[in-house]
Structure formats: C-alpha cells, structure tokens
Coordinates of C-alpha atoms and ligand atoms in Angstrom, one line a residue:
M440 CA 0.0 0.0 0.0
H441 CA 1.3 3.4 -0.9
A442 CA 0.3 6.8 0.3
K443 CA 0.9 9.9 -1.7
Y444 CA 1.4 13.4 -0.4
R445 CA 1.8 16.9 -1.6
Q446 CA 2.3 20.0 0.4
K447 CA 1.6 23.4 -1.0
A448 CA 4.4 25.3 0.5
N449 CA 4.6 29.1 0.7
F450 CA 8.1 30.4 1.3
M451 CA 8.2 33.0 4.0
P452 CA 4.9 34.6 4.7
V453 CA 3.4 34.1 8.0
E454 CA -0.4 33.8 8.1
T455 CA -0.5 31.7 5.0
K456 CA -1.6 28.1 5.3
N457 CA -0.8 24.9 3.6
I458 CA -2.7 21.6 3.5
V459 CA -1.4 18.2 3.0
E460 CA -3.3 16.8 0.0
E461 CA -3.7 13.5 -1.6
I462 CA -3.4 13.9 -5.3
Q463 CA -3.2 11.8 -8.4
G464 CA -1.0 11.7 -11.4
N465 CA 2.0 13.8 -10.4
S466 CA 5.3 12.3 -11.3
T467 CA 7.2 14.2 -8.7
L468 CA 5.4 12.6 -5.8
V469 CA 7.1 10.4 -3.2
D470 CA 5.8 6.9 -2.7
L471 CA 5.7 5.9 1.0
P472 CA 5.5 2.4 2.1
T473 CA 3.0 2.2 5.0
K474 CA 0.9 -0.4 6.8
P475 CA -2.3 1.5 6.9
N476 CA -4.3 1.5 10.1
G477 CA -7.4 2.7 8.2
K478 CA -7.2 6.1 9.9
K479 CA -7.1 9.3 7.9
L480 CA -5.1 12.4 8.9
Y481 CA -5.8 15.9 7.8
L482 CA -2.9 18.2 8.6
E483 CA -2.9 22.0 8.0
S484 CA 0.0 24.3 8.7
Y485 CA 0.2 28.0 9.4
G486 CA 3.1 30.3 10.0
C487 CA 6.7 30.3 8.8
A488 CA 8.7 27.8 6.7
M489 CA 9.9 26.1 9.9
N490 CA 6.4 25.0 10.6
F491 CA 5.9 23.7 7.1
S492 CA 9.1 21.8 7.4
D493 CA 7.9 20.4 10.8
S494 CA 4.7 19.2 9.3
E495 CA 6.8 17.0 7.0
I496 CA 8.3 15.5 10.2
V497 CA 4.9 15.0 11.7
A498 CA 3.6 13.4 8.4
S499 CA 6.7 11.1 8.5
I500 CA 6.1 10.0 12.1
L501 CA 2.4 9.4 11.6
T502 CA 2.8 7.6 8.2
K503 CA 5.0 5.1 10.1
E504 CA 2.0 4.7 12.4
G505 CA -0.1 3.7 9.5
F506 CA -2.1 7.0 8.9
T507 CA -3.0 8.0 5.4
T508 CA -3.6 11.6 4.6
T509 CA -6.6 13.3 3.2
Y510 CA -7.2 16.8 1.9
N511 CA -10.8 16.7 3.0
P512 CA -11.4 17.4 6.7
Q513 CA -14.9 15.8 6.4
E514 CA -13.4 12.4 6.0
A515 CA -10.7 12.8 8.6
D516 CA -10.3 10.7 11.8
L517 CA -7.7 13.1 13.1
I518 CA -7.2 16.8 12.3
L519 CA -3.9 18.3 13.3
I520 CA -3.3 22.1 13.0
N521 CA 0.3 23.3 13.1
T522 CA -0.1 26.8 14.4
C523 CA 1.7 30.1 14.6
S524 CA 1.7 32.7 17.4
I525 CA 3.8 35.4 15.9
R526 CA 1.0 38.0 15.7
D527 CA -2.5 38.0 17.3
K528 CA -4.0 37.7 13.9
A529 CA -2.2 34.4 13.3
E530 CA -3.8 33.0 16.4
Q531 CA -7.2 34.2 15.5
T532 CA -7.1 32.5 12.2
V533 CA -6.6 29.2 14.0
R534 CA -9.4 29.9 16.4
N535 CA -11.7 30.6 13.5
K536 CA -10.6 27.4 11.9
L537 CA -11.4 25.4 15.0
K538 CA -15.0 26.8 14.8
E539 CA -15.2 25.4 11.3
F540 CA -13.9 22.0 12.4
K541 CA -16.4 21.9 15.2
G542 CA -19.2 22.0 12.6
I543 CA -17.5 19.4 10.5
K544 CA -17.1 17.1 13.4
R545 CA -20.7 17.4 14.5
K546 CA -22.0 16.8 11.0
F547 CA -19.6 14.2 9.5
N548 CA -17.7 12.3 12.2
P549 CA -18.5 12.8 15.9
K550 CA -15.6 10.5 16.8
M551 CA -13.1 12.8 15.0
K552 CA -10.2 14.0 17.2
V553 CA -8.5 17.4 16.9
G554 CA -5.0 18.3 17.8
I555 CA -3.1 21.6 18.0
L556 CA 0.6 21.5 17.2
G557 CA 3.3 24.2 17.0
C558 CA 3.7 27.6 18.5
M559 CA 0.2 28.2 19.9
A560 CA 0.4 24.8 21.5
E561 CA 3.6 25.7 23.2
R562 CA 2.5 29.3 24.2
L563 CA -1.0 28.4 25.6
K564 CA -0.4 24.9 26.8
T565 CA -3.3 23.4 28.8
Q566 CA -5.1 26.8 28.7
L567 CA -6.0 25.9 25.1
L568 CA -7.9 22.9 26.4
E569 CA -10.0 25.1 28.6
E570 CA -10.6 27.7 26.0
E571 CA -11.2 25.4 23.0
K572 CA -13.4 22.5 24.0
L573 CA -12.9 20.8 20.6
V574 CA -9.2 20.3 21.2
D575 CA -8.1 16.8 22.3
L576 CA -4.4 17.0 21.9
I577 CA -1.7 19.6 22.4
A578 CA 1.9 19.0 21.2
G579 CA 4.6 21.6 21.2
P580 CA 7.3 21.9 18.5
D581 CA 9.8 19.6 20.3
S582 CA 7.4 16.8 21.1
Y583 CA 6.4 15.4 17.8
R584 CA 8.2 12.1 18.5
A585 CA 5.6 11.6 21.3
L586 CA 2.7 11.9 18.9
P587 CA 1.9 8.1 18.6
E588 CA 1.6 7.9 22.4
L589 CA -0.4 11.1 22.6
I590 CA -2.8 9.8 19.9
Q591 CA -3.2 6.5 21.9
E592 CA -4.2 8.5 24.9
I593 CA -6.8 10.5 23.1
E594 CA -8.2 7.5 21.5
S595 CA -9.0 6.2 25.0
G596 CA -11.0 9.3 25.5
Q597 CA -8.5 11.4 27.5
K598 CA -7.0 14.7 26.7
A599 CA -3.2 14.6 25.9
V600 CA -0.6 17.3 26.3
N601 CA 3.1 17.4 25.7
V602 CA 4.8 20.8 25.6
L603 CA 8.2 20.0 26.8
L604 CA 10.9 22.1 25.2
S605 CA 14.2 20.3 24.5
R606 CA 17.8 21.5 24.6
D607 CA 18.8 19.0 21.8
E608 CA 15.8 17.8 19.8
T609 CA 16.6 18.5 16.1
Y610 CA 14.7 15.6 14.5
A611 CA 18.0 15.0 12.7
D612 CA 17.4 11.3 12.1
I613 CA 13.8 11.6 10.9
S614 CA 13.7 11.8 7.1
P615 CA 10.7 14.1 6.5
V616 CA 8.0 13.0 4.2
K617 CA 8.6 15.4 1.4
L618 CA 5.1 16.7 1.2
G619 CA 7.5 18.8 -0.8
A620 CA 5.7 21.4 -2.6
N621 CA 6.3 21.2 -6.4
G622 CA 8.9 18.4 -6.3
V623 CA 11.5 21.1 -7.2
S624 CA 12.3 23.1 -4.1
S625 CA 12.2 22.0 -0.5
F626 CA 13.2 23.2 3.0
I627 CA 15.8 21.7 5.2
S628 CA 15.9 22.7 8.9
I629 CA 19.4 23.4 10.1
T630 CA 18.8 25.0 13.5
R631 CA 15.8 25.1 15.9
G632 CA 14.9 27.6 18.5
C633 CA 16.3 31.1 19.1
D634 CA 18.4 32.7 21.9
N635 CA 18.0 36.3 20.8
M636 CA 15.1 37.7 22.7
C637 CA 14.1 40.5 20.5
S638 CA 11.7 42.4 22.7
F639 CA 8.7 42.0 20.4
C640 CA 9.1 38.3 19.6
V641 CA 7.3 35.3 20.9
V642 CA 9.5 32.7 19.1
P643 CA 12.0 32.2 22.0
F644 CA 9.1 31.2 24.2
T645 CA 7.5 28.9 21.7
R646 CA 10.6 27.3 20.1
G647 CA 13.0 27.2 23.1
R648 CA 16.8 27.4 23.1
E649 CA 18.8 27.5 19.9
R650 CA 20.5 24.3 18.7
S651 CA 22.2 23.2 15.5
R652 CA 21.6 20.0 13.6
D653 CA 24.4 17.5 12.7
P654 CA 25.8 18.7 9.4
E655 CA 26.1 15.1 8.0
T656 CA 22.3 14.6 8.3
I657 CA 21.7 18.0 6.6
V658 CA 24.0 17.1 3.6
Q659 CA 22.5 13.6 3.4
E660 CA 19.0 15.1 3.3
A661 CA 20.1 17.4 0.5
R662 CA 21.6 14.5 -1.4
D663 CA 18.4 12.4 -1.0
L664 CA 16.3 15.3 -2.2
F665 CA 18.6 15.8 -5.2
E666 CA 18.2 12.2 -6.1
M667 CA 14.4 12.4 -5.8
G668 CA 14.6 15.2 -8.4
F669 CA 14.6 18.3 -6.2
R670 CA 16.8 21.1 -7.6
E671 CA 16.6 23.7 -4.8
V672 CA 16.9 23.6 -1.0
T673 CA 16.4 26.4 1.5
L674 CA 18.4 26.0 4.7
L675 CA 16.1 27.1 7.5
G676 CA 16.7 28.6 10.9
Q677 CA 15.5 31.6 12.9
N678 CA 19.1 32.9 12.7
V679 CA 21.0 30.8 10.2
D680 CA 24.3 32.7 10.9
S681 CA 24.4 31.3 14.4
Y682 CA 24.6 27.7 13.0
R683 CA 27.6 26.0 14.5
W684 CA 28.7 22.4 14.9
N685 CA 31.2 21.4 17.6
I686 CA 31.8 25.0 18.6
S687 CA 30.5 26.5 21.8
K688 CA 28.7 29.9 21.9
K689 CA 31.9 31.4 23.1
G690 CA 33.8 30.0 20.1
E691 CA 35.5 27.2 21.9
I692 CA 35.9 23.8 20.1
K693 CA 33.9 21.2 22.0
D694 CA 35.6 18.0 20.8
E695 CA 39.2 18.3 19.5
N696 CA 38.9 15.1 17.5
K697 CA 36.0 16.2 15.4
S698 CA 35.8 18.9 12.8
T699 CA 33.9 22.1 13.4
V700 CA 31.4 23.5 10.9
S701 CA 30.2 27.2 10.6
F702 CA 27.2 28.3 8.6
A703 CA 29.3 29.4 5.6
E704 CA 31.0 26.0 5.6
L705 CA 27.7 24.1 5.9
M706 CA 26.4 26.1 2.9
V707 CA 29.4 25.1 0.9
M708 CA 29.0 21.4 1.9
V709 CA 25.4 21.5 0.6
A710 CA 26.4 23.4 -2.5
E711 CA 28.9 20.7 -3.3
V712 CA 26.2 18.0 -3.4
D713 CA 25.7 19.0 -7.0
P714 CA 26.2 22.1 -9.1
L715 CA 22.6 21.6 -10.3
L716 CA 21.2 21.9 -6.7
R717 CA 20.4 25.5 -5.9
V718 CA 21.0 26.5 -2.3
R719 CA 19.0 29.2 -0.5
F720 CA 18.9 30.1 3.2
S721 CA 16.7 32.0 5.6
T722 CA 16.8 33.9 7.9
S723 CA 20.0 35.9 8.2
H724 CA 20.5 38.1 11.2
P725 CA 22.2 41.5 10.7
K726 CA 24.2 41.3 14.0
D727 CA 25.7 37.9 13.0
M728 CA 26.0 37.8 9.2
T729 CA 29.7 37.4 8.4
T730 CA 31.5 38.1 5.2
D731 CA 32.5 34.4 4.7
V732 CA 28.8 33.8 3.8
L733 CA 29.1 36.5 1.2
H734 CA 32.4 34.9 -0.2
A735 CA 30.6 31.6 -0.4
I736 CA 27.8 33.2 -2.4
K737 CA 30.3 34.8 -4.7
K738 CA 32.3 31.6 -5.2
Y739 CA 29.5 29.1 -5.8
K740 CA 27.1 29.7 -8.7
N741 CA 24.5 27.5 -7.2
I742 CA 24.3 29.4 -3.9
C743 CA 21.7 31.9 -4.8
N744 CA 22.2 35.6 -5.1
Y745 CA 19.6 36.5 -2.6
I746 CA 19.8 37.5 1.1
H747 CA 16.8 38.0 3.4
L748 CA 18.1 40.4 6.1
P749 CA 15.3 41.6 8.4
V750 CA 16.0 45.1 9.6
Q751 CA 12.7 45.8 11.5
S752 CA 13.4 49.5 11.9
G753 CA 15.7 52.2 10.4
N754 CA 16.2 54.0 13.7
S755 CA 18.9 53.0 16.2
E756 CA 16.9 54.0 19.4
M757 CA 14.0 51.9 18.2
L758 CA 16.4 49.0 17.4
K759 CA 17.6 49.3 21.0
R760 CA 14.0 49.0 22.3
M761 CA 13.6 46.1 20.0
N762 CA 16.7 44.5 21.5
R763 CA 18.0 43.6 18.0
G764 CA 21.7 44.0 18.9
Y765 CA 22.6 46.3 16.0
T766 CA 22.3 50.0 15.0
R767 CA 21.2 51.6 11.7
E768 CA 24.8 52.2 10.9
W769 CA 25.7 48.6 11.5
Y770 CA 23.0 47.4 9.3
L771 CA 23.9 49.8 6.5
N772 CA 27.5 48.6 6.9
R773 CA 26.3 45.0 6.3
I774 CA 24.4 46.2 3.2
N775 CA 27.5 47.8 2.0
A776 CA 29.4 44.6 2.5
I777 CA 26.8 42.7 0.4
K778 CA 26.8 45.3 -2.3
T779 CA 30.6 45.3 -2.5
I780 CA 31.4 41.6 -2.3
T781 CA 28.2 40.3 -4.1
P782 CA 26.8 43.2 -6.1
E783 CA 24.5 40.9 -8.0
C784 CA 22.6 39.9 -4.8
T785 CA 19.1 41.1 -4.2
I786 CA 18.2 41.9 -0.6
S787 CA 14.9 41.6 1.1
T788 CA 13.8 42.5 4.6
D789 CA 11.1 42.4 7.4
L790 CA 9.8 45.6 8.9
I791 CA 7.7 46.2 12.0
I792 CA 5.6 49.3 11.8
G793 CA 4.2 51.1 14.9
F794 CA 6.3 49.4 17.6
C795 CA 6.0 50.9 21.2
D796 CA 6.7 54.7 21.4
E797 CA 7.4 54.9 17.7
T798 CA 7.8 58.6 16.9
D799 CA 7.2 60.2 13.5
Q800 CA 10.9 60.8 13.2
E801 CA 11.7 57.1 13.9
H802 CA 9.1 56.2 11.3
Q803 CA 10.8 58.6 8.8
D804 CA 14.2 56.9 9.6
T805 CA 12.7 53.6 8.5
I806 CA 11.4 55.2 5.3
S807 CA 14.8 56.7 4.6
L808 CA 16.5 53.3 5.1
V809 CA 14.0 51.6 2.9
K810 CA 14.7 54.2 0.2
E811 CA 18.4 53.9 0.6
V812 CA 18.7 50.1 0.5
E813 CA 16.1 49.6 -2.3
F814 CA 15.0 46.1 -1.1
S815 CA 13.9 43.8 -3.7
F816 CA 11.1 42.6 -1.4
A817 CA 9.8 43.3 2.1
Y818 CA 7.4 41.7 4.5
M819 CA 5.8 44.6 6.4
Y820 CA 3.8 44.1 9.6
K821 CA 1.9 46.3 12.1
Y822 CA 3.3 45.6 15.6
S823 CA 1.1 43.1 17.5
E824 CA 1.8 42.8 21.2
R825 CA 2.6 39.3 22.4
P826 CA 2.1 38.1 25.9
K827 CA 5.2 37.6 28.1
T828 CA 7.6 39.2 25.7
L829 CA 10.0 41.9 27.0
A830 CA 8.0 44.6 25.2
E831 CA 4.8 43.6 26.7
R832 CA 6.3 43.8 30.2
K833 CA 8.4 47.0 29.7
F834 CA 6.7 49.2 27.1
E835 CA 3.2 50.3 26.2
D836 CA 1.7 49.3 22.8
N837 CA 0.8 53.0 22.4
V838 CA 0.8 53.8 18.7
P839 CA -2.8 54.2 17.7
E840 CA -4.1 51.7 15.3
K841 CA -4.9 54.3 12.7
V842 CA -1.4 55.7 12.9
K843 CA 0.0 52.1 12.5
A844 CA -2.2 51.6 9.4
D845 CA -1.3 54.9 7.8
R846 CA 2.5 54.4 8.4
L847 CA 2.2 50.9 7.0
S848 CA 0.5 51.9 3.8
E849 CA 3.1 54.7 3.3
I850 CA 5.9 52.2 3.6
I851 CA 4.1 49.7 1.3
D852 CA 3.8 52.4 -1.4
I853 CA 7.5 53.2 -1.2
Q854 CA 8.5 49.5 -1.2
R855 CA 6.3 48.8 -4.2
K856 CA 8.3 51.4 -6.1
N857 CA 11.6 49.8 -5.0
Q858 CA 10.4 46.4 -6.2
K859 CA 9.4 47.8 -9.6
K860 CA 12.8 49.4 -9.9
T861 CA 14.7 46.2 -9.0
N862 CA 12.5 44.2 -11.4
D863 CA 12.8 46.7 -14.2
S864 CA 16.6 46.4 -13.9
F865 CA 16.3 42.8 -15.2
I866 CA 14.6 43.8 -18.4
G867 CA 16.7 42.9 -21.5
H868 CA 18.8 40.5 -19.5
T869 CA 18.8 36.7 -20.0
K870 CA 18.5 35.0 -16.7
E871 CA 18.6 31.3 -15.7
V872 CA 15.3 30.2 -14.4
L873 CA 14.6 27.0 -12.4
I874 CA 11.2 25.9 -13.5
E875 CA 8.8 25.3 -10.6
G876 CA 5.7 24.3 -12.7
P877 CA 2.7 25.7 -14.6
S878 CA 1.8 29.3 -13.7
K879 CA -1.2 29.6 -11.4
K880 CA -3.0 32.0 -13.6
D881 CA -2.4 30.4 -17.0
P882 CA -1.4 26.7 -17.4
N883 CA -0.1 27.5 -20.8
E884 CA 2.7 29.4 -19.0
F885 CA 5.4 28.2 -16.7
C886 CA 6.8 29.9 -13.6
G887 CA 10.2 29.7 -11.9
R888 CA 12.6 31.8 -10.0
I889 CA 15.9 33.4 -11.0
S890 CA 18.8 33.1 -8.6
E891 CA 17.8 36.6 -7.2
N892 CA 14.5 35.0 -6.1
T893 CA 12.2 36.9 -8.4
M894 CA 9.5 34.9 -10.1
V895 CA 9.5 34.8 -13.9
I896 CA 6.5 33.8 -16.0
F897 CA 7.2 32.6 -19.6
P898 CA 5.4 30.6 -22.3
N899 CA 5.5 26.8 -21.9
Q900 CA 7.6 25.5 -24.8
G901 CA 7.5 21.8 -23.7
F902 CA 9.8 22.3 -20.7
K903 CA 9.5 20.3 -17.4
A904 CA 9.5 21.3 -13.8
G905 CA 12.9 21.1 -12.3
Q906 CA 14.6 22.1 -15.6
Y907 CA 16.9 25.1 -15.9
V908 CA 16.0 27.4 -18.8
N909 CA 17.6 30.7 -19.9
V910 CA 14.8 33.3 -20.2
K911 CA 15.1 36.7 -21.7
I912 CA 13.2 39.2 -19.5
I913 CA 10.8 41.3 -21.5
S914 CA 8.7 43.1 -18.9
A915 CA 8.2 43.6 -15.2
N916 CA 5.8 44.7 -12.6
S917 CA 6.4 45.1 -8.9
A918 CA 5.9 41.4 -8.2
T919 CA 7.0 39.4 -11.2
L920 CA 8.9 39.3 -14.4
K921 CA 7.8 38.2 -17.8
G922 CA 10.0 36.7 -20.4
E923 CA 10.6 34.3 -23.2
A924 CA 12.9 31.2 -23.3
A925 CA 16.1 32.1 -25.1
V926 CA 16.6 28.9 -27.1
Ligands
SAH1054 N1 14.1 35.1 13.1 C1 13.7 36.0 12.2 C2 12.3 36.5 12.3 C3 11.2 35.5 12.5 S1 9.6 36.1 12.8 C4 14.6 37.3 12.4 O1 15.0 37.6 13.4 O2 14.6 38.0 11.4 C5 9.3 36.9 11.2 C6 9.0 38.3 11.3 O3 7.8 38.6 12.0 C7 10.0 39.2 12.0 O4 11.2 39.5 11.2 C8 9.2 40.4 12.3 O5 9.3 41.4 11.3 C9 7.8 39.9 12.5 N2 7.3 39.9 13.8 C10 7.8 39.2 14.9 N3 7.1 39.5 16.0 C11 6.2 40.4 15.7 C12 5.2 41.1 16.4 N4 5.1 41.0 17.7 N5 4.4 42.0 15.7 C13 4.6 42.2 14.4 N6 5.5 41.5 13.7 C14 6.3 40.6 14.3
SF4_1055 FE1 12.4 36.4 17.1 FE2 14.5 37.9 17.2 FE3 14.7 35.3 17.3 FE4 14.0 36.4 15.0 S1 16.0 36.6 16.1 S2 13.1 34.6 16.0 S3 12.8 38.1 15.7 S4 13.8 36.6 18.8
F3S1056 FE1 5.0 31.5 13.8 FE2 6.3 29.8 15.4 FE3 7.2 30.3 13.0 S1 5.3 31.8 16.0 S2 6.6 32.4 12.6 S3 5.3 29.4 13.4 S4 8.4 29.9 14.8

C-alpha cells in the first residue's frame, strides 16, 4: 500500500496556510510504504517555513504509524493544525478554523479527534484545552516524536498534552516525508529555537533554546532530495548565521577530535552536493551575518544571489528598544558589504511598523533606510503585542491603530516602487530560471525563479518542472517578471 502526499508550501509569509493533500497523477510525488491503520489524517499548517518543514516530520512519524492523509477534513479521523503565534491575527485565524472543524465534526464524524501542534500549543499549553473544548491533543514543536503515544491517549477518551521544550531535539534522524511542494524546491531545517530575545518576539518562548543539527544529516537530506529530483533547497533557521557544529557559543571547540562547521562551511557542503542543486537560506541576522557567507555566495554559482536580512526599523533608538543587537549604521555597513562583495545579490527584509513609542521621526528613519537600500522585497507588519515578551512587560503598545495603518500603507507604497525598480533592472537580460511548474494564472505558461529569487512567467515550450532554462526578461511589474525562453 502506498500513500501519496503533496504540500503546497509558501516560502516565507506568516499567516498563510498549507494543506497536505492526496493527489493523483503527479510524477514528482514520493511513494511511501505504509501499513495503513485505516485512519485518515488531515494536517494543516500556518506560520513560517519552519512550521511547514515540521509538518513534514509529523507526516513522516504518523505515516509510520499507518495513517494515510486526506485533503478533505470531512473524512478525517484526526485533524492536526500546526499553528503560529507570531501575531495575534495568526492565532485568531486558527481559532476561527477550530469553529469550522467543530461544525464538520458534528456533521460528519462525531468521533473525530482534533490536535493543536506548533507555537500556539507551546504558548498556551493546557489553557487551550480550557478555551477550546474541541481540542483533544496539544503538542509543542519539540514533542512530535511523542505523537503516537499522545494519539493513543486521546483514543481512549482522555486529553493529551506534551509541551516540553528540549535543549537538543533537532529531529535529525527523521527523514521528513517530502510533502514537498512542487517536487522542485524543499526546506531543510538546520537550527531550531532562538536565543536572541528581540523584545517584540514570541519565538524564543515557543521554540525554546537554539540548537544546530548534525551537518552530516543535513548534507544527506540534500543528497536524498537531489536524487528524488529536487533542484533547490532552502536551509532554515531563525538565525542561520548562528549555526555552529562542535563550537560553543563562546567560540571554543567542544571535541578536538571532530571537525567544526560554521554556517558558511555548511552552505558550501550543501552546494557541493551537485552544481545543479540551488542553495538558499533563511533567515540571516544583521548582527551575526559574516562576510565568509558572502564569499561563499560569490564563489558558488548554485548558492543563490539573494539574502533575506530583516532590519525591523531604520532608527537606532528603536532598534535598541527592540533589542535587536545592532544599529542603523551597523545594518547599513552589512548592506554595504553585500553590495561590495556580491553586487548581483538582491536583498529583502522584514519591517515592524508602529512598535512601542514609535515617533514620527523614527518612522521617517525607517522610510529613509528603505529608500536607501532599495530592497527587492519586504514583509511589512503592524506591531502586534505578544504576551510575556519583554516589550509587553516593559513598554506600552501606544501607537494608535490608525497611525500604524497609515504608516504601514506609506511604507508599502515606497516599497512597491523599490520592487518595480529592481524588477525593471532585469529587463533585457537573459537569466537562468529554475522551472517550478505551470503558472497559477495560466497553465499554458510556466513559472520559476531566478537566482535573485524573483518569479518569472514565460510561455511553456515543452519544458519540465525542475529544468533550468535561460529566459530573456521582457517586462516587469512590482511582483513578477515576464520573459521568453532564449533557445
Ligand atoms: N528570526 C527572524 C524572524 C522570525 S519572525 C529574524 O530575526 O529576522 C518573522 C518576522 O515577523 C520578524 O522578522 C518580524 O518582522 C515579524 N514579527 C515578529 N514578532 C512580531 C510582532 N510581535 N508583531 C509584528 N510583527 C512581528
Ligand atoms: Fe524572534 Fe529575534 Fe529570534 Fe528572530 S532573532 S526569532 S525576531 S527573537
Ligand atoms: Fe510563527 Fe512559530 Fe514560525 S510563531 S513564525 S510558526 S516559529
């Protein structure tokens, strides 16, 4: 018996969702041997790429238990929602989803069980059981190995909770079921957790202490993916630059008999799996990004010319309140290093608008930084206060909602112009595109990304997903490029 899976993965954005689907007739799917237990699992993920990657681990663990997956919650025996807590809105989305599942359970399968995984599970713990009567199971991000036992418990009619955070869980030995998107690009987790304590951020509370995964298992996963036909991997961590193997936080070697691996070295190890395997990474942290990473990008054609470097704010006082560990000048110095060593790199960012006590001048400083750097893309968010964070305890969420909204739309406007300008600069150039599949809008067209991460749409001339094609860029808007294959 074989089960087939696909996961629609979105790259960065939070508050997007993906659903594990059963589909037919796609040659890029992975066949998984299972002994089915007759139970169907519906798994839905919200939040960042790390959550999407974790859902692949969950699917792997439960497939081994005999579950098959379904895209239809109405026929599910078990519904699992992998959740995000980064902003209040992300949590509200999940709560609304639970209302929907309550109706489905009542109507289609009163025996259906519902579990909450991920960051909301970790943040709210048993409180969730009290607030959401529908929920049977709560499992935090480090307790997915315990899912089989937790499921056994709920099947006997109890509620089950495991929210223990670990100092060393990396799921290194579990080969994730590549629910894997389009069969072309995939995520590989390299670190878990975060030790940074930015004052606005809930992640250190939901994901625990930072730990790095054994480099051998990372490279092996990249090799396996390449053999399965994947042509792009994104190395994932909350702060990839702090990846380190066999080196303590203070820089001391832990075991003299073993080699050490830094993030730049890891990237090179993955790049050397095959020149046809593109390597991306996310997220870099401005306080930790070193120039050896830039030299690796410069040296290896298959390490992509793209860096996501979240700045959050353009004002040094504000960055101090955010506890980001760098100033505006430091950030601009990093940008300068990127533009000098790897001038072909595009740079994207994250911005928080309307953080505590944000003055008009501080907002203007963010605008001037956005104008100066000319980011190729930006995720822009209104500040959302999160319980237990430093900001919640120390500062007041005192920028009025209307001011947050006005400042956000002002920045979005400026950023849209930046994107148009970056995209226009590709017009007339021939760029190598890795084909991801048919374009969503028109199946007669293909879509794929250039090394700089911009999406290109071009006519389907009998190419296949996973193929590299040189495309001459003809036109651009602020989001995508259009071109024609240069054959
Ligand atoms: N580790 C990454 C960010 C992970 S969270 C980094 O340090 O860059 C992704 C983004 O969500 C952050 O960069 C930030 O812009 C945004 N974010 C985090 N907490 C937020 C909050 N409380 N309100 C609004 N946006 C937030
Ligand atoms: Fe959150 Fe800061 Fe860690 Fe990123 S680096 S996950 S923003 S605490
Ligand atoms: Fe959300 Fe947790 Fe990721 S809070 S952004 S799913 S680490």
